[in-house]
Amino acid sequence: MRNLTPEQFREQVRNGVFTGPTAGVCDGFVQANLAILPKEDAFEFLLFCQRNPKSCPLIDVTDLGSPVPRASAPTADLRTDLPKYRVYRNGELTDEPTDLNEYWTEDMVAFLIGCSFTFEEALIRNGIPMRHHEEGVNVPMYRTSFDTIPAGKFSGPMVVSMRPMGAGDVVRAVQVTSRFPSVHGAPVHIGNPEEIGIRNLASPDFGDAVPVREGETPVFWACGVTPQSVAMHTKPSLMITHAPGHMFVTDLKSEQLGVI
Amino acid sequence: MRNLTPEQFREQVRNGVFTGPTAGVCDGFVQANLAILPKEDAFEFLLFCQRNPKSCPLIDVTDLGSPVPRASAPTADLRTDLPKYRVYRNGELTDEPTDLNEYWTEDMVAFLIGCSFTFEEALIRNGIPMRHHEEGVNVPMYRTSFDTIPAGKFSGPMVVSMRPMGAGDVVRAVQVTSRFPSVHGAPVHIGNPEEIGIRNLASPDFGDAVPVREGETPVFWACGVTPQSVAMHTKPSLMITHAPGHMFVTDLKSEQLGVI
C-alpha cells in the first residue's frame, strides 16, 4: 500500500478491497481529516476554520452538493473513497458506514482538514523519532486552556497532540514544522504542560499515553481533533467525519505544502 | 502619522481629522483591503478566498452584522475607521462615502484581505528598492492568464502586481516574501510577462506603468485587487470596499504575520 498512487489506493477503497486505517499508505502524499456539514452550518464552520488555522488548516472545501475535492483530488469521490466514516446526529454517533451513498445529499459541504501525518513524516526525515510510533499506539491528545476563536455556534478549547523529544531536537522540530502551516505548522507550546492547562500527561483526553523520559521536553501541536470536538459540542443536526485513523488520501505531495 | 499607534490613527480617521491615503502611516503595522458583502454572498466569497489564498489572503472576517474585526483590531469599527469607502450596487460605483453609517446593516459580513504594503516593507528592509516608490506612482497591476479557482458565482483571472529588480535581488525577494503567506507570499511568476498572458508591461490594467531597466527582471505577485475585480464581475446587489489606497490599519505588527 505504501507504493500505490493515491488514485490506485482510492480505487481499492472504493471497491471495498481496502478497509483499514490509512497510516503508512501512499508514501509522501497528504492525508486529510474529513468533516461534512449541511449548508446551514457550512458558513460558520468555514469561518471557524479561517479563524483557527493552527487547529483547522483547510486543505480543500467542496462546492455545495459536490463530493469531489477538486483542488486536492479531482478524480476522487468523498462518498466512497475513505475506508470508514462516522455519522453523528445531534452530536450522537449513530452509524459507522464504509460509504455515504445513503447519507449524501445535495445540501452538503465537505471540509478536508490537514492532519499530523504530513509533519510527522518531515520530523522523521529530520531524524526526530516519534515516541507513539515506537510504542505502536495513537498519539496522546489533550484539551487545553487555549480557547479557539468562536464563529457563530462553533467554540471550545483547542485540542493538542504531544510528542516528547530530546532537548537538542526541539529547535529543529520548530523549524521543520513551521514550513507546513497547512498541516498545523509550528508547535503551539513547548515544555511545562500546566502552562496550557494540562494536569497530567499520563491521562490524555484522546489517544494513548506515551512515556516522557528523563530530560525530554514535551512539544505540543494544535490537533485536527479540535474541529470535530468543537463541532460535536454544538450538536449539529447531522455531521459526518472519517472514522479515527481512516483518512482521505489526496493527490497532493507533502512537500507541496511547504511554504518555503 | 508614521508614529501613531493604530488606535490613535483610527480615532483621527473616525473623527474626520485624517481623510487621505494610508501609505506610510503607523509604521510596522499591517494594513488591509476591505470587502463587505451581504450574507447571501458571504459563504461563496469566503470559499473563494479559501481556494485562492495567494490573491485573497484573509487577515480577518467579522461575525454576521458586526463591524468589529475582533482578531485584528478589537477596538475598531469598520463603519467609520477607514478614510474613504466605495459603494457598488450591481457592479456600478454609486457612492464614495467617508463612513458607512447609512449603509451598514445587520446582514453584512466584512472581509479584511492582506495587502502588499507589508511585504514591500520587508523587501525594502532587505535593501530591495521599489521602483513605483522611486517614481512616486501606484504599483502597476495586470490581469493574467492564471485563472482563479471558482467558488459559486465568483470566478475570473488572477490580477498581479509587478516590481522590477536587478537579477541579484530576485532570489532574496522570493525568500523574504515567502515568510508572509498572509500578505500574498512568494511571487507567482518571475521573468517573461508573456508566459502569464501579459502582452505589454507598459500598459497595466490598473495602477501606473514603471520603467523596467536593461538587465532587470520583472517579478509578479498575486494582488489584492483580484477579489474586488472578481466580485465586481459578478455584480453582487451590494458590495462595499475601501477606496483605492485608503486602507484599514490593524493592530497587527507586520512581523507577526511571518510564518517563520
PDB file of N, CA, C and O in Angstrom, chain A residues 39 42-44 46-47 50-51 58-64 70-71 109 111 149-152 174-176 178-179 181 186 259-260, chain B residues 39 42-44 46-47 50-51 58-64 70-71 109 111 149-152 174-176 178-179 181 186 259-260:
ATOM      1  N   LYS A  39     -25.496  22.643   4.597  1.00  0.00           N
ATOM      2  CA  LYS A  39     -25.306  24.036   4.200  1.00  0.00           C
ATOM      3  C   LYS A  39     -25.560  25.016   5.343  1.00  0.00           C
ATOM      4  O   LYS A  39     -24.832  25.984   5.514  1.00  0.00           O
ATOM      5  N   ALA A  42     -22.468  25.345   7.220  1.00  0.00           N
ATOM      6  CA  ALA A  42     -21.186  25.380   6.488  1.00  0.00           C
ATOM      7  C   ALA A  42     -20.483  26.733   6.587  1.00  0.00           C
ATOM      8  O   ALA A  42     -19.263  26.794   6.757  1.00  0.00           O
ATOM      9  N   PHE A  43     -21.237  27.838   6.499  1.00  0.00           N
ATOM     10  CA  PHE A  43     -20.577  29.145   6.550  1.00  0.00           C
ATOM     11  C   PHE A  43     -19.876  29.352   7.883  1.00  0.00           C
ATOM     12  O   PHE A  43     -18.712  29.736   7.939  1.00  0.00           O
ATOM     13  N   GLU A  44     -20.595  29.071   8.968  1.00  0.00           N
ATOM     14  CA  GLU A  44     -19.985  29.280  10.287  1.00  0.00           C
ATOM     15  C   GLU A  44     -18.793  28.344  10.524  1.00  0.00           C
ATOM     16  O   GLU A  44     -17.811  28.735  11.150  1.00  0.00           O
ATOM     17  N   LEU A  46     -16.814  27.159   8.144  1.00  0.00           N
ATOM     18  CA  LEU A  46     -15.728  27.689   7.309  1.00  0.00           C
ATOM     19  C   LEU A  46     -15.073  28.888   7.997  1.00  0.00           C
ATOM     20  O   LEU A  46     -13.843  29.014   8.035  1.00  0.00           O
ATOM     21  N   LEU A  47     -15.901  29.746   8.576  1.00  0.00           N
ATOM     22  CA  LEU A  47     -15.396  30.900   9.307  1.00  0.00           C
ATOM     23  C   LEU A  47     -14.573  30.449  10.518  1.00  0.00           C
ATOM     24  O   LEU A  47     -13.504  30.999  10.797  1.00  0.00           O
ATOM     25  N   GLN A  50     -11.248  29.410   9.270  1.00  0.00           N
ATOM     26  CA  GLN A  50     -10.455  30.578   8.872  1.00  0.00           C
ATOM     27  C   GLN A  50      -9.846  31.255  10.102  1.00  0.00           C
ATOM     28  O   GLN A  50      -8.712  31.713  10.069  1.00  0.00           O
ATOM     29  N   ARG A  51     -10.611  31.280  11.199  1.00  0.00           N
ATOM     30  CA  ARG A  51     -10.142  31.971  12.399  1.00  0.00           C
ATOM     31  C   ARG A  51      -9.192  31.145  13.248  1.00  0.00           C
ATOM     32  O   ARG A  51      -8.531  31.667  14.146  1.00  0.00           O
ATOM     33  N   LEU A  58      -7.337  24.265   6.477  1.00  0.00           N
ATOM     34  CA  LEU A  58      -8.149  23.706   5.384  1.00  0.00           C
ATOM     35  C   LEU A  58      -7.278  23.339   4.191  1.00  0.00           C
ATOM     36  O   LEU A  58      -6.536  24.157   3.666  1.00  0.00           O
ATOM     37  N   ILE A  59      -7.416  22.102   3.763  1.00  0.00           N
ATOM     38  CA  ILE A  59      -6.726  21.627   2.563  1.00  0.00           C
ATOM     39  C   ILE A  59      -7.641  21.832   1.355  1.00  0.00           C
ATOM     40  O   ILE A  59      -7.199  22.148   0.263  1.00  0.00           O
ATOM     41  N   ASP A  60      -8.939  21.643   1.538  1.00  0.00           N
ATOM     42  CA  ASP A  60      -9.883  21.727   0.425  1.00  0.00           C
ATOM     43  C   ASP A  60     -11.296  21.812   1.001  1.00  0.00           C
ATOM     44  O   ASP A  60     -11.565  21.278   2.076  1.00  0.00           O
ATOM     45  N   VAL A  61     -12.175  22.517   0.281  1.00  0.00           N
ATOM     46  CA  VAL A  61     -13.591  22.593   0.653  1.00  0.00           C
ATOM     47  C   VAL A  61     -14.388  22.382  -0.635  1.00  0.00           C
ATOM     48  O   VAL A  61     -14.108  23.029  -1.647  1.00  0.00           O
ATOM     49  N   THR A  62     -15.365  21.491  -0.607  1.00  0.00           N
ATOM     50  CA  THR A  62     -16.084  21.171  -1.848  1.00  0.00           C
ATOM     51  C   THR A  62     -17.177  22.202  -2.125  1.00  0.00           C
ATOM     52  O   THR A  62     -17.621  22.926  -1.240  1.00  0.00           O
ATOM     53  N   ASP A  63     -17.603  22.239  -3.399  1.00  0.00           N
ATOM     54  CA  ASP A  63     -18.779  23.028  -3.756  1.00  0.00           C
ATOM     55  C   ASP A  63     -20.008  22.402  -3.096  1.00  0.00           C
ATOM     56  O   ASP A  63     -20.059  21.183  -2.879  1.00  0.00           O
ATOM     57  N   LEU A  64     -21.006  23.229  -2.828  1.00  0.00           N
ATOM     58  CA  LEU A  64     -22.260  22.745  -2.244  1.00  0.00           C
ATOM     59  C   LEU A  64     -22.816  21.575  -3.075  1.00  0.00           C
ATOM     60  O   LEU A  64     -23.005  21.700  -4.278  1.00  0.00           O
ATOM     61  N   ARG A  70     -11.995  19.153  -5.671  1.00  0.00           N
ATOM     62  CA  ARG A  70     -11.365  19.489  -6.951  1.00  0.00           C
ATOM     63  C   ARG A  70      -9.933  19.946  -6.840  1.00  0.00           C
ATOM     64  O   ARG A  70      -9.134  19.726  -7.737  1.00  0.00           O
ATOM     65  N   ALA A  71      -9.586  20.615  -5.741  1.00  0.00           N
ATOM     66  CA  ALA A  71      -8.225  21.147  -5.636  1.00  0.00           C
ATOM     67  C   ALA A  71      -7.229  20.079  -5.209  1.00  0.00           C
ATOM     68  O   ALA A  71      -6.063  20.130  -5.585  1.00  0.00           O
ATOM     69  N   VAL A 109     -21.677  20.160   2.336  1.00  0.00           N
ATOM     70  CA  VAL A 109     -20.363  20.701   2.029  1.00  0.00           C
ATOM     71  C   VAL A 109     -19.331  19.862   2.796  1.00  0.00           C
ATOM     72  O   VAL A 109     -19.516  19.587   3.979  1.00  0.00           O
ATOM     73  N   PHE A 111     -15.389  19.327   4.125  1.00  0.00           N
ATOM     74  CA  PHE A 111     -14.171  20.042   4.502  1.00  0.00           C
ATOM     75  C   PHE A 111     -13.046  19.024   4.688  1.00  0.00           C
ATOM     76  O   PHE A 111     -13.205  18.063   5.440  1.00  0.00           O
ATOM     77  N   ILE A 149     -10.970  30.716  18.680  1.00  0.00           N
ATOM     78  CA  ILE A 149     -11.750  31.931  18.414  1.00  0.00           C
ATOM     79  C   ILE A 149     -13.109  31.472  17.890  1.00  0.00           C
ATOM     80  O   ILE A 149     -13.182  30.765  16.883  1.00  0.00           O
ATOM     81  N   PRO A 150     -14.197  31.823  18.585  1.00  0.00           N
ATOM     82  CA  PRO A 150     -15.510  31.301  18.183  1.00  0.00           C
ATOM     83  C   PRO A 150     -15.954  31.846  16.828  1.00  0.00           C
ATOM     84  O   PRO A 150     -15.501  32.908  16.388  1.00  0.00           O
ATOM     85  N   ALA A 151     -16.837  31.108  16.162  1.00  0.00           N
ATOM     86  CA  ALA A 151     -17.517  31.595  14.951  1.00  0.00           C
ATOM     87  C   ALA A 151     -18.932  31.058  15.042  1.00  0.00           C
ATOM     88  O   ALA A 151     -19.156  29.845  14.934  1.00  0.00           O
ATOM     89  N   GLY A 152     -19.895  31.965  15.302  1.00  0.00           N
ATOM     90  CA  GLY A 152     -21.279  31.536  15.458  1.00  0.00           C
ATOM     91  C   GLY A 152     -21.375  30.487  16.544  1.00  0.00           C
ATOM     92  O   GLY A 152     -20.862  30.680  17.651  1.00  0.00           O
ATOM     93  N   VAL A 174      10.747  22.859  15.624  1.00  0.00           N
ATOM     94  CA  VAL A 174      10.044  24.109  15.324  1.00  0.00           C
ATOM     95  C   VAL A 174      10.316  24.515  13.876  1.00  0.00           C
ATOM     96  O   VAL A 174       9.395  24.855  13.119  1.00  0.00           O
ATOM     97  N   GLN A 175      11.592  24.459  13.475  1.00  0.00           N
ATOM     98  CA  GLN A 175      11.937  24.865  12.104  1.00  0.00           C
ATOM     99  C   GLN A 175      11.230  23.995  11.076  1.00  0.00           C
ATOM    100  O   GLN A 175      10.621  24.491  10.118  1.00  0.00           O
ATOM    101  N   VAL A 176      11.300  22.687  11.263  1.00  0.00           N
ATOM    102  CA  VAL A 176      10.769  21.746  10.262  1.00  0.00           C
ATOM    103  C   VAL A 176       9.257  21.916  10.114  1.00  0.00           C
ATOM    104  O   VAL A 176       8.726  21.979   9.000  1.00  0.00           O
ATOM    105  N   SER A 178       7.386  24.511  10.980  1.00  0.00           N
ATOM    106  CA  SER A 178       6.993  25.861  10.556  1.00  0.00           C
ATOM    107  C   SER A 178       6.806  25.927   9.045  1.00  0.00           C
ATOM    108  O   SER A 178       6.042  26.751   8.541  1.00  0.00           O
ATOM    109  N   ARG A 179       7.492  25.080   8.315  1.00  0.00           N
ATOM    110  CA  ARG A 179       7.364  25.063   6.847  1.00  0.00           C
ATOM    111  C   ARG A 179       5.966  24.647   6.407  1.00  0.00           C
ATOM    112  O   ARG A 179       5.605  24.844   5.250  1.00  0.00           O
ATOM    113  N   PRO A 181       2.404  25.232   7.433  1.00  0.00           N
ATOM    114  CA  PRO A 181       1.255  25.795   8.154  1.00  0.00           C
ATOM    115  C   PRO A 181      -0.068  25.112   7.805  1.00  0.00           C
ATOM    116  O   PRO A 181      -0.986  25.142   8.618  1.00  0.00           O
ATOM    117  N   ALA A 186       3.931  25.151  13.138  1.00  0.00           N
ATOM    118  CA  ALA A 186       4.834  25.133  14.279  1.00  0.00           C
ATOM    119  C   ALA A 186       4.084  24.715  15.547  1.00  0.00           C
ATOM    120  O   ALA A 186       2.854  24.822  15.616  1.00  0.00           O
ATOM    121  N   VAL A 259       5.732  25.976   2.745  1.00  0.00           N
ATOM    122  CA  VAL A 259       5.622  27.360   2.276  1.00  0.00           C
ATOM    123  C   VAL A 259       6.974  27.929   1.897  1.00  0.00           C
ATOM    124  O   VAL A 259       7.059  28.999   1.303  1.00  0.00           O
ATOM    125  N   ILE A 260       8.028  27.278   2.253  1.00  0.00           N
ATOM    126  CA  ILE A 260       9.365  27.719   1.844  1.00  0.00           C
ATOM    127  C   ILE A 260      10.301  26.519   1.885  1.00  0.00           C
ATOM    128  O   ILE A 260      10.017  25.531   2.542  1.00  0.00           O
TER     129      ILE A 260
ATOM    130  N   LYS B  39     -24.946  38.757   3.547  1.00  0.00           N
ATOM    131  CA  LYS B  39     -24.883  37.352   3.954  1.00  0.00           C
ATOM    132  C   LYS B  39     -25.064  36.392   2.785  1.00  0.00           C
ATOM    133  O   LYS B  39     -24.373  35.383   2.691  1.00  0.00           O
ATOM    134  N   ALA B  42     -21.808  35.865   1.263  1.00  0.00           N
ATOM    135  CA  ALA B  42     -20.630  35.755   2.138  1.00  0.00           C
ATOM    136  C   ALA B  42     -20.006  34.362   2.110  1.00  0.00           C
ATOM    137  O   ALA B  42     -18.780  34.223   2.087  1.00  0.00           O
ATOM    138  N   PHE B  43     -20.833  33.311   2.099  1.00  0.00           N
ATOM    139  CA  PHE B  43     -20.255  31.961   2.124  1.00  0.00           C
ATOM    140  C   PHE B  43     -19.427  31.707   0.877  1.00  0.00           C
ATOM    141  O   PHE B  43     -18.284  31.258   0.958  1.00  0.00           O
ATOM    142  N   GLU B  44     -19.984  32.041  -0.295  1.00  0.00           N
ATOM    143  CA  GLU B  44     -19.242  31.787  -1.534  1.00  0.00           C
ATOM    144  C   GLU B  44     -17.981  32.642  -1.623  1.00  0.00           C
ATOM    145  O   GLU B  44     -16.957  32.191  -2.136  1.00  0.00           O
ATOM    146  N   LEU B  46     -16.213  33.720   0.977  1.00  0.00           N
ATOM    147  CA  LEU B  46     -15.265  33.122   1.930  1.00  0.00           C
ATOM    148  C   LEU B  46     -14.609  31.884   1.321  1.00  0.00           C
ATOM    149  O   LEU B  46     -13.394  31.673   1.431  1.00  0.00           O
ATOM    150  N   LEU B  47     -15.422  31.075   0.643  1.00  0.00           N
ATOM    151  CA  LEU B  47     -14.905  29.877  -0.022  1.00  0.00           C
ATOM    152  C   LEU B  47     -13.920  30.279  -1.123  1.00  0.00           C
ATOM    153  O   LEU B  47     -12.861  29.661  -1.282  1.00  0.00           O
ATOM    154  N   GLN B  50     -10.710  31.122   0.486  1.00  0.00           N
ATOM    155  CA  GLN B  50     -10.031  29.908   0.965  1.00  0.00           C
ATOM    156  C   GLN B  50      -9.336  29.196  -0.194  1.00  0.00           C
ATOM    157  O   GLN B  50      -8.238  28.665  -0.036  1.00  0.00           O
ATOM    158  N   ARG B  51      -9.964  29.201  -1.359  1.00  0.00           N
ATOM    159  CA  ARG B  51      -9.403  28.477  -2.512  1.00  0.00           C
ATOM    160  C   ARG B  51      -8.315  29.258  -3.234  1.00  0.00           C
ATOM    161  O   ARG B  51      -7.594  28.681  -4.040  1.00  0.00           O
ATOM    162  N   LEU B  58      -6.815  36.030   3.737  1.00  0.00           N
ATOM    163  CA  LEU B  58      -7.708  36.620   4.738  1.00  0.00           C
ATOM    164  C   LEU B  58      -6.960  36.940   6.017  1.00  0.00           C
ATOM    165  O   LEU B  58      -6.330  36.080   6.616  1.00  0.00           O
ATOM    166  N   ILE B  59      -7.063  38.192   6.435  1.00  0.00           N
ATOM    167  CA  ILE B  59      -6.495  38.630   7.715  1.00  0.00           C
ATOM    168  C   ILE B  59      -7.549  38.483   8.808  1.00  0.00           C
ATOM    169  O   ILE B  59      -7.246  38.125   9.938  1.00  0.00           O
ATOM    170  N   ASP B  60      -8.813  38.754   8.471  1.00  0.00           N
ATOM    171  CA  ASP B  60      -9.877  38.726   9.472  1.00  0.00           C
ATOM    172  C   ASP B  60     -11.229  38.712   8.740  1.00  0.00           C
ATOM    173  O   ASP B  60     -11.333  39.265   7.638  1.00  0.00           O
ATOM    174  N   VAL B  61     -12.217  38.071   9.345  1.00  0.00           N
ATOM    175  CA  VAL B  61     -13.590  38.081   8.813  1.00  0.00           C
ATOM    176  C   VAL B  61     -14.513  38.340   9.993  1.00  0.00           C
ATOM    177  O   VAL B  61     -14.377  37.686  11.035  1.00  0.00           O
ATOM    178  N   THR B  62     -15.423  39.295   9.867  1.00  0.00           N
ATOM    179  CA  THR B  62     -16.260  39.652  11.018  1.00  0.00           C
ATOM    180  C   THR B  62     -17.435  38.692  11.173  1.00  0.00           C
ATOM    181  O   THR B  62     -17.824  37.995  10.233  1.00  0.00           O
ATOM    182  N   ASP B  63     -18.010  38.701  12.368  1.00  0.00           N
ATOM    183  CA  ASP B  63     -19.266  37.984  12.586  1.00  0.00           C
ATOM    184  C   ASP B  63     -20.376  38.683  11.812  1.00  0.00           C
ATOM    185  O   ASP B  63     -20.328  39.903  11.609  1.00  0.00           O
ATOM    186  N   LEU B  64     -21.386  37.912  11.433  1.00  0.00           N
ATOM    187  CA  LEU B  64     -22.536  38.473  10.711  1.00  0.00           C
ATOM    188  C   LEU B  64     -23.096  39.674  11.484  1.00  0.00           C
ATOM    189  O   LEU B  64     -23.434  39.561  12.660  1.00  0.00           O
ATOM    190  N   ARG B  70     -12.521  41.438  15.289  1.00  0.00           N
ATOM    191  CA  ARG B  70     -12.066  41.068  16.633  1.00  0.00           C
ATOM    192  C   ARG B  70     -10.648  40.526  16.686  1.00  0.00           C
ATOM    193  O   ARG B  70      -9.944  40.711  17.665  1.00  0.00           O
ATOM    194  N   ALA B  71     -10.227  39.822  15.626  1.00  0.00           N
ATOM    195  CA  ALA B  71      -8.899  39.209  15.675  1.00  0.00           C
ATOM    196  C   ALA B  71      -7.797  40.222  15.375  1.00  0.00           C
ATOM    197  O   ALA B  71      -6.691  40.112  15.888  1.00  0.00           O
ATOM    198  N   VAL B 109     -21.262  41.016   6.219  1.00  0.00           N
ATOM    199  CA  VAL B 109     -20.022  40.389   6.672  1.00  0.00           C
ATOM    200  C   VAL B 109     -18.867  41.161   6.030  1.00  0.00           C
ATOM    201  O   VAL B 109     -18.900  41.453   4.828  1.00  0.00           O
ATOM    202  N   PHE B 111     -14.777  41.452   5.168  1.00  0.00           N
ATOM    203  CA  PHE B 111     -13.558  40.668   4.941  1.00  0.00           C
ATOM    204  C   PHE B 111     -12.359  41.613   4.880  1.00  0.00           C
ATOM    205  O   PHE B 111     -12.381  42.571   4.103  1.00  0.00           O
ATOM    206  N   ILE B 149      -9.434  29.787  -8.816  1.00  0.00           N
ATOM    207  CA  ILE B 149     -10.310  28.616  -8.651  1.00  0.00           C
ATOM    208  C   ILE B 149     -11.689  29.150  -8.285  1.00  0.00           C
ATOM    209  O   ILE B 149     -11.829  29.851  -7.284  1.00  0.00           O
ATOM    210  N   PRO B 150     -12.713  28.872  -9.108  1.00  0.00           N
ATOM    211  CA  PRO B 150     -14.029  29.463  -8.848  1.00  0.00           C
ATOM    212  C   PRO B 150     -14.652  28.944  -7.553  1.00  0.00           C
ATOM    213  O   PRO B 150     -14.302  27.856  -7.064  1.00  0.00           O
ATOM    214  N   ALA B 151     -15.562  29.734  -7.005  1.00  0.00           N
ATOM    215  CA  ALA B 151     -16.410  29.291  -5.889  1.00  0.00           C
ATOM    216  C   ALA B 151     -17.776  29.916  -6.145  1.00  0.00           C
ATOM    217  O   ALA B 151     -17.931  31.134  -6.039  1.00  0.00           O
ATOM    218  N   GLY B 152     -18.742  29.087  -6.510  1.00  0.00           N
ATOM    219  CA  GLY B 152     -20.072  29.601  -6.822  1.00  0.00           C
ATOM    220  C   GLY B 152     -19.983  30.642  -7.918  1.00  0.00           C
ATOM    221  O   GLY B 152     -19.367  30.430  -8.953  1.00  0.00           O
ATOM    222  N   VAL B 174      12.239  36.321  -3.288  1.00  0.00           N
ATOM    223  CA  VAL B 174      11.428  35.104  -3.071  1.00  0.00           C
ATOM    224  C   VAL B 174      11.512  34.693  -1.601  1.00  0.00           C
ATOM    225  O   VAL B 174      10.492  34.406  -0.956  1.00  0.00           O
ATOM    226  N   GLN B 175      12.729  34.680  -1.060  1.00  0.00           N
ATOM    227  CA  GLN B 175      12.895  34.251   0.337  1.00  0.00           C
ATOM    228  C   GLN B 175      12.126  35.163   1.288  1.00  0.00           C
ATOM    229  O   GLN B 175      11.391  34.703   2.161  1.00  0.00           O
ATOM    230  N   VAL B 176      12.307  36.464   1.110  1.00  0.00           N
ATOM    231  CA  VAL B 176      11.720  37.431   2.037  1.00  0.00           C
ATOM    232  C   VAL B 176      10.191  37.352   2.018  1.00  0.00           C
ATOM    233  O   VAL B 176       9.533  37.339   3.067  1.00  0.00           O
ATOM    234  N   SER B 178       8.273  34.880   0.945  1.00  0.00           N
ATOM    235  CA  SER B 178       7.755  33.557   1.316  1.00  0.00           C
ATOM    236  C   SER B 178       7.386  33.493   2.798  1.00  0.00           C
ATOM    237  O   SER B 178       6.527  32.706   3.195  1.00  0.00           O
ATOM    238  N   ARG B 179       8.038  34.316   3.606  1.00  0.00           N
ATOM    239  CA  ARG B 179       7.740  34.336   5.044  1.00  0.00           C
ATOM    240  C   ARG B 179       6.340  34.844   5.336  1.00  0.00           C
ATOM    241  O   ARG B 179       5.841  34.675   6.441  1.00  0.00           O
ATOM    242  N   PRO B 181       2.889  34.481   3.896  1.00  0.00           N
ATOM    243  CA  PRO B 181       1.795  33.982   3.037  1.00  0.00           C
ATOM    244  C   PRO B 181       0.489  34.742   3.236  1.00  0.00           C
ATOM    245  O   PRO B 181      -0.329  34.777   2.323  1.00  0.00           O
ATOM    246  N   ALA B 186       5.043  34.437  -1.586  1.00  0.00           N
ATOM    247  CA  ALA B 186       6.068  34.394  -2.629  1.00  0.00           C
ATOM    248  C   ALA B 186       5.487  34.861  -3.965  1.00  0.00           C
ATOM    249  O   ALA B 186       4.275  34.844  -4.166  1.00  0.00           O
ATOM    250  N   VAL B 259       5.594  33.544   8.928  1.00  0.00           N
ATOM    251  CA  VAL B 259       5.331  32.170   9.373  1.00  0.00           C
ATOM    252  C   VAL B 259       6.589  31.509   9.914  1.00  0.00           C
ATOM    253  O   VAL B 259       6.527  30.443  10.503  1.00  0.00           O
ATOM    254  N   ILE B 260       7.732  32.126   9.692  1.00  0.00           N
ATOM    255  CA  ILE B 260       8.968  31.571  10.247  1.00  0.00           C
ATOM    256  C   ILE B 260       9.999  32.681  10.357  1.00  0.00           C
ATOM    257  O   ILE B 260       9.866  33.724   9.718  1.00  0.00           O
TER     258      ILE B 260
END
